């Protein structure tokens, strides 16, 4: 069942140690087949060195395991809530990458301070509201998903334009059109956090990028007029050929 | 004698360079056979690249070498004291990992600021009382163990719930049910210290995790209701199967 | 066409991941054949692992693609402007290396605080003026080049003596006599930024190197009296042979 | 000539990239044959990847090249001065390792803040006096050696007990009984600088280790009563055998 997707999710999971985004087993990637309404996720607490595509667990959009011998990631209810709330996304990743977790621990947004950020995130990456005692004690992982959604709604942030969040005092979730793109976004988030830490400890000046620089860099890589790379709509037209 | 345990202790020692926890020979792991009342420990000052399982030294709970050509770790008396005082533990590790040593040098506890910490440590990782001049000049390594125990008693910290300490101006000791788990705890300590350094230099806000978040994350992975991974008591029941 | 130069530019590009100067595809190197008035540049958004010498794109000094199936780097207009303005340079590199970007984000020059800096850069590495809204919205990459030139003119900095710049809120460009030397300069810039971050957060004292130390170190490696290494003018004479 | 020493010096040089102490060619190790009054040093500006034992250059204690096709390190006069002034040492190393250079740039000593430091350095590692304009303009590298000696004399520091220095605004020199021990000391210096940076930015408390802890750790590893490792005078006696 879903063998291609299992392989894709497996490979996205294996990118996490390669990109220095995980310690031990502290990360998980999932990917969804929207037509079937099923997603595939890493099993809970399995070493990356021992992981195989066959270990991936298939879950439906109620959060029920449909196939798989192993227990799915303990964060499966968060993934379930996000897939239901954000119908455009195809992959989700959670890590404890240390720069992002440092901002989550400090309860600080990651502000757009450079084009490295603006190329991927169209505005600040928010830290979520803290979960209440009640939200933590009952259906913790499901409520983590709900608080993410609430944060994006309250602050009027588009989850496609800002495909990541810091869960307060916990760590990052990122998402994207595919599992691989979710992992890409998680790495950009980590690099943006690293840059912001150093910039914010160098100066107290107002160094947020202006809106027009944010627009320029974000739309170089996204949307109908994107021209970065080989595959975007305007890429071929952008290069002037003699 | 104790060939299986020697191999286990050897392999736990070899994890230290792999996990970036040691420079040169500045670390040692031991493991105990409780039935026999003997523990196995790395020899003193031997390069990890040259280490073999046969080099491990067997020591009794009086701290006397029972088998082994090489001298045991100079920290053997600390291990001896800890094994006698903490009857539940099966392995001990000492390193000079740089983030943990930075907090030890600063004489600062590592406070629980994120779930990365709370998943493993049920509260702050204490920095020990400083050793007095007398404690340093006579039976230094034994007294290091005694000060660790005194610190845990004075502050009413359960060494099973908080399986690590920073010896003041020196560095970390960690322990666990097995040598491998002790090393795991030493790595979590290092990551927690890294995160705390960055969070504490970003903000002076009160960012300790609330008790209910500490409870939630600690007990997700420990005790009768733990549900993380494949092997905990509740792991199988936690996943909802269709 | 330009097969030797393509290989040279390819190899300079491949140094970027080796020297830890790029994440993903966020960097590009070009090199110029001054006689033919053509330069060779990395294609846009291609993974370093998949890059081949044949993928390099040939561009003329009007910025028009002369040869190559792929789209050239989206930063090609910046390279074009710099090659036209700085006739002495033979290679250009752009990266998002994190220490340099941190200073770009903070809008701070990298001051000469140690001989590591002075060996390569004869004075501060300037952060450019910010681009205006108009400069960003029309011909952004070309205007990036123009703002670099304007910054060097306004501040009376010689681009041969200081072969790098931080584009404000964006990141570094570096250049040199060859593509390989441009990459070398980009790495020195990154190391200088790393050292400066730590020195500036340790002390608020005036720690710029004095002019005579800057002179000494810069001219040890540059100009008619350079004596560092095996190939400089004075290298052979400097060693006293018995 | 001196084939064994050349090999020893070559291997000590090759430790520098392995221990993350050099970027490019920014480091050099030498070793001396005291009976012959000759030392062997890395050639100037040669890549570590291309270096061979035969490339090593033989120099006498007047600083004259006695054998070798290549030019010796441009820092040869510093090594010459140090070998003449410190008759006990057998090897010298210079690097631009970034944590040590950060303290050199900040003109700050590396204070003894932890046992990691005290195990190797019996007190603070001094930053040298700045060289004067005259000292820099004439015989710069020789004067660098003289300023190091002057700093140790003025501050009454024993170069055997504190086998390293930070040359002001420049970087570290370290030394030892052999080239390998000099490199070891250079690595400990780098780790001590890293720990100190973090401890000093965490707290403004007085965190220097007390004299009795400095004594304990230094003399665990040095002198007639050293008991660390397998080879020190007291190592065998220290372990209690049943």
mmCIF file of C-alpha atoms in Angstrom, chain A residues 124-237:
data_model
loop_
_atom_site.group_PDB
_atom_site.id
_atom_site.type_symbol
_atom_site.label_atom_id
_atom_site.label_comp_id
_atom_site.label_asym_id
_atom_site.label_seq_id
_atom_site.Cartn_x
_atom_site.Cartn_y
_atom_site.Cartn_z
ATOM 1 C CA UNK A 124 8.024 36.218 10.529
ATOM 2 C CA UNK A 125 7.904 32.569 11.564
ATOM 3 C CA UNK A 126 5.611 32.744 14.583
ATOM 4 C CA UNK A 127 6.084 31.149 17.942
ATOM 5 C CA UNK A 128 2.737 29.608 18.868
ATOM 6 C CA UNK A 129 0.642 30.526 21.853
ATOM 7 C CA UNK A 130 1.630 28.361 24.823
ATOM 8 C CA UNK A 131 -0.651 25.380 25.330
ATOM 9 C CA UNK A 132 -2.767 25.658 28.457
ATOM 10 C CA UNK A 133 -2.567 23.118 31.271
ATOM 11 C CA UNK A 134 -5.792 21.553 30.020
ATOM 12 C CA UNK A 135 -4.564 21.381 26.436
ATOM 13 C CA UNK A 136 -1.423 19.632 27.586
ATOM 14 C CA UNK A 137 -3.067 17.140 29.877
ATOM 15 C CA UNK A 138 -5.668 15.913 27.404
ATOM 16 C CA UNK A 139 -4.932 15.062 23.756
ATOM 17 C CA UNK A 140 -1.613 16.901 23.940
ATOM 18 C CA UNK A 141 -0.407 16.167 20.424
ATOM 19 C CA UNK A 142 -3.797 16.900 18.875
ATOM 20 C CA UNK A 143 -3.982 20.183 20.767
ATOM 21 C CA UNK A 144 -0.477 21.063 19.559
ATOM 22 C CA UNK A 145 -1.912 20.984 16.047
ATOM 23 C CA UNK A 146 -4.924 23.046 17.079
ATOM 24 C CA UNK A 147 -2.771 25.704 18.740
ATOM 25 C CA UNK A 148 -0.689 25.986 15.579
ATOM 26 C CA UNK A 149 -3.834 26.590 13.548
ATOM 27 C CA UNK A 150 -5.180 29.063 16.108
ATOM 28 C CA UNK A 151 -1.891 30.985 16.071
ATOM 29 C CA UNK A 152 -1.947 31.300 12.290
ATOM 30 C CA UNK A 153 -5.591 32.433 12.346
ATOM 31 C CA UNK A 154 -5.201 34.928 15.191
ATOM 32 C CA UNK A 155 -2.175 36.500 13.556
ATOM 33 C CA UNK A 156 -3.651 36.256 10.071
ATOM 34 C CA UNK A 157 -0.656 34.342 8.695
ATOM 35 C CA UNK A 158 -1.050 32.261 5.539
ATOM 36 C CA UNK A 159 0.417 28.788 6.195
ATOM 37 C CA UNK A 160 1.428 28.502 2.551
ATOM 38 C CA UNK A 161 3.401 31.745 2.639
ATOM 39 C CA UNK A 162 4.962 30.938 6.029
ATOM 40 C CA UNK A 163 5.309 27.141 6.006
ATOM 41 C CA UNK A 164 6.651 26.688 9.541
ATOM 42 C CA UNK A 165 5.958 27.438 13.188
ATOM 43 C CA UNK A 166 7.756 27.237 16.490
ATOM 44 C CA UNK A 167 5.615 25.489 19.077
ATOM 45 C CA UNK A 168 6.202 27.469 22.271
ATOM 46 C CA UNK A 169 8.871 25.917 24.525
ATOM 47 C CA UNK A 170 8.909 22.879 22.268
ATOM 48 C CA UNK A 171 10.244 23.187 18.713
ATOM 49 C CA UNK A 172 9.574 23.577 15.013
ATOM 50 C CA UNK A 173 7.027 22.066 12.665
ATOM 51 C CA UNK A 174 7.440 22.806 8.975
ATOM 52 C CA UNK A 175 5.399 21.758 5.958
ATOM 53 C CA UNK A 176 5.334 22.004 2.192
ATOM 54 C CA UNK A 177 3.893 20.692 -1.050
ATOM 55 C CA UNK A 178 5.870 17.462 -0.642
ATOM 56 C CA UNK A 179 7.745 15.729 2.207
ATOM 57 C CA UNK A 180 11.048 16.818 0.609
ATOM 58 C CA UNK A 181 9.909 20.452 0.476
ATOM 59 C CA UNK A 182 8.821 20.303 4.114
ATOM 60 C CA UNK A 183 12.327 19.159 5.042
ATOM 61 C CA UNK A 184 13.812 21.926 2.885
ATOM 62 C CA UNK A 185 11.695 24.468 4.765
ATOM 63 C CA UNK A 186 12.786 23.008 8.132
ATOM 64 C CA UNK A 187 16.430 23.498 7.134
ATOM 65 C CA UNK A 188 15.840 27.091 5.973
ATOM 66 C CA UNK A 189 14.124 27.742 9.307
ATOM 67 C CA UNK A 190 17.169 26.414 11.172
ATOM 68 C CA UNK A 191 19.571 28.578 9.145
ATOM 69 C CA UNK A 192 17.329 31.640 9.558
ATOM 70 C CA UNK A 193 17.277 31.071 13.329
ATOM 71 C CA UNK A 194 21.080 30.795 13.391
ATOM 72 C CA UNK A 195 21.491 34.053 11.444
ATOM 73 C CA UNK A 196 18.897 35.838 13.589
ATOM 74 C CA UNK A 197 20.554 34.793 16.824
ATOM 75 C CA UNK A 198 23.823 36.376 15.720
ATOM 76 C CA UNK A 199 22.280 39.487 14.159
ATOM 77 C CA UNK A 200 20.066 40.137 17.210
ATOM 78 C CA UNK A 201 22.999 39.806 19.608
ATOM 79 C CA UNK A 202 25.127 42.162 17.456
ATOM 80 C CA UNK A 203 22.680 45.070 17.341
ATOM 81 C CA UNK A 204 19.460 46.409 18.812
ATOM 82 C CA UNK A 205 18.705 48.422 15.668
ATOM 83 C CA UNK A 206 15.518 47.787 13.750
ATOM 84 C CA UNK A 207 16.817 45.386 11.145
ATOM 85 C CA UNK A 208 13.649 43.769 9.811
ATOM 86 C CA UNK A 209 13.813 43.699 6.023
ATOM 87 C CA UNK A 210 11.482 46.251 4.388
ATOM 88 C CA UNK A 211 8.304 44.951 2.794
ATOM 89 C CA UNK A 212 9.601 45.552 -0.730
ATOM 90 C CA UNK A 213 12.710 43.423 -0.149
ATOM 91 C CA UNK A 214 10.549 40.693 1.365
ATOM 92 C CA UNK A 215 8.273 40.879 -1.688
ATOM 93 C CA UNK A 216 11.164 40.790 -4.122
ATOM 94 C CA UNK A 217 12.893 37.749 -2.641
ATOM 95 C CA UNK A 218 9.783 35.761 -1.849
ATOM 96 C CA UNK A 219 8.317 36.240 -5.314
ATOM 97 C CA UNK A 220 11.634 35.504 -7.036
ATOM 98 C CA UNK A 221 11.046 31.927 -5.907
ATOM 99 C CA UNK A 222 7.244 31.646 -5.552
ATOM 100 C CA UNK A 223 4.154 32.308 -7.620
ATOM 101 C CA UNK A 224 3.445 33.135 -11.241
ATOM 102 C CA UNK A 225 6.404 35.473 -11.685
ATOM 103 C CA UNK A 226 9.043 33.309 -9.980
ATOM 104 C CA UNK A 227 12.247 33.229 -12.011
ATOM 105 C CA UNK A 228 14.785 31.437 -9.763
ATOM 106 C CA UNK A 229 16.068 28.024 -10.865
ATOM 107 C CA UNK A 230 15.236 25.995 -13.955
ATOM 108 C CA UNK A 231 11.578 25.111 -13.429
ATOM 109 C CA UNK A 232 9.717 28.212 -12.309
ATOM 110 C CA UNK A 233 7.225 29.923 -14.591
ATOM 111 C CA UNK A 234 9.465 32.788 -15.617
ATOM 112 C CA UNK A 235 12.849 31.066 -15.328
ATOM 113 C CA UNK A 236 13.333 30.584 -19.042
ATOM 114 C CA UNK A 237 12.163 34.057 -19.965
#
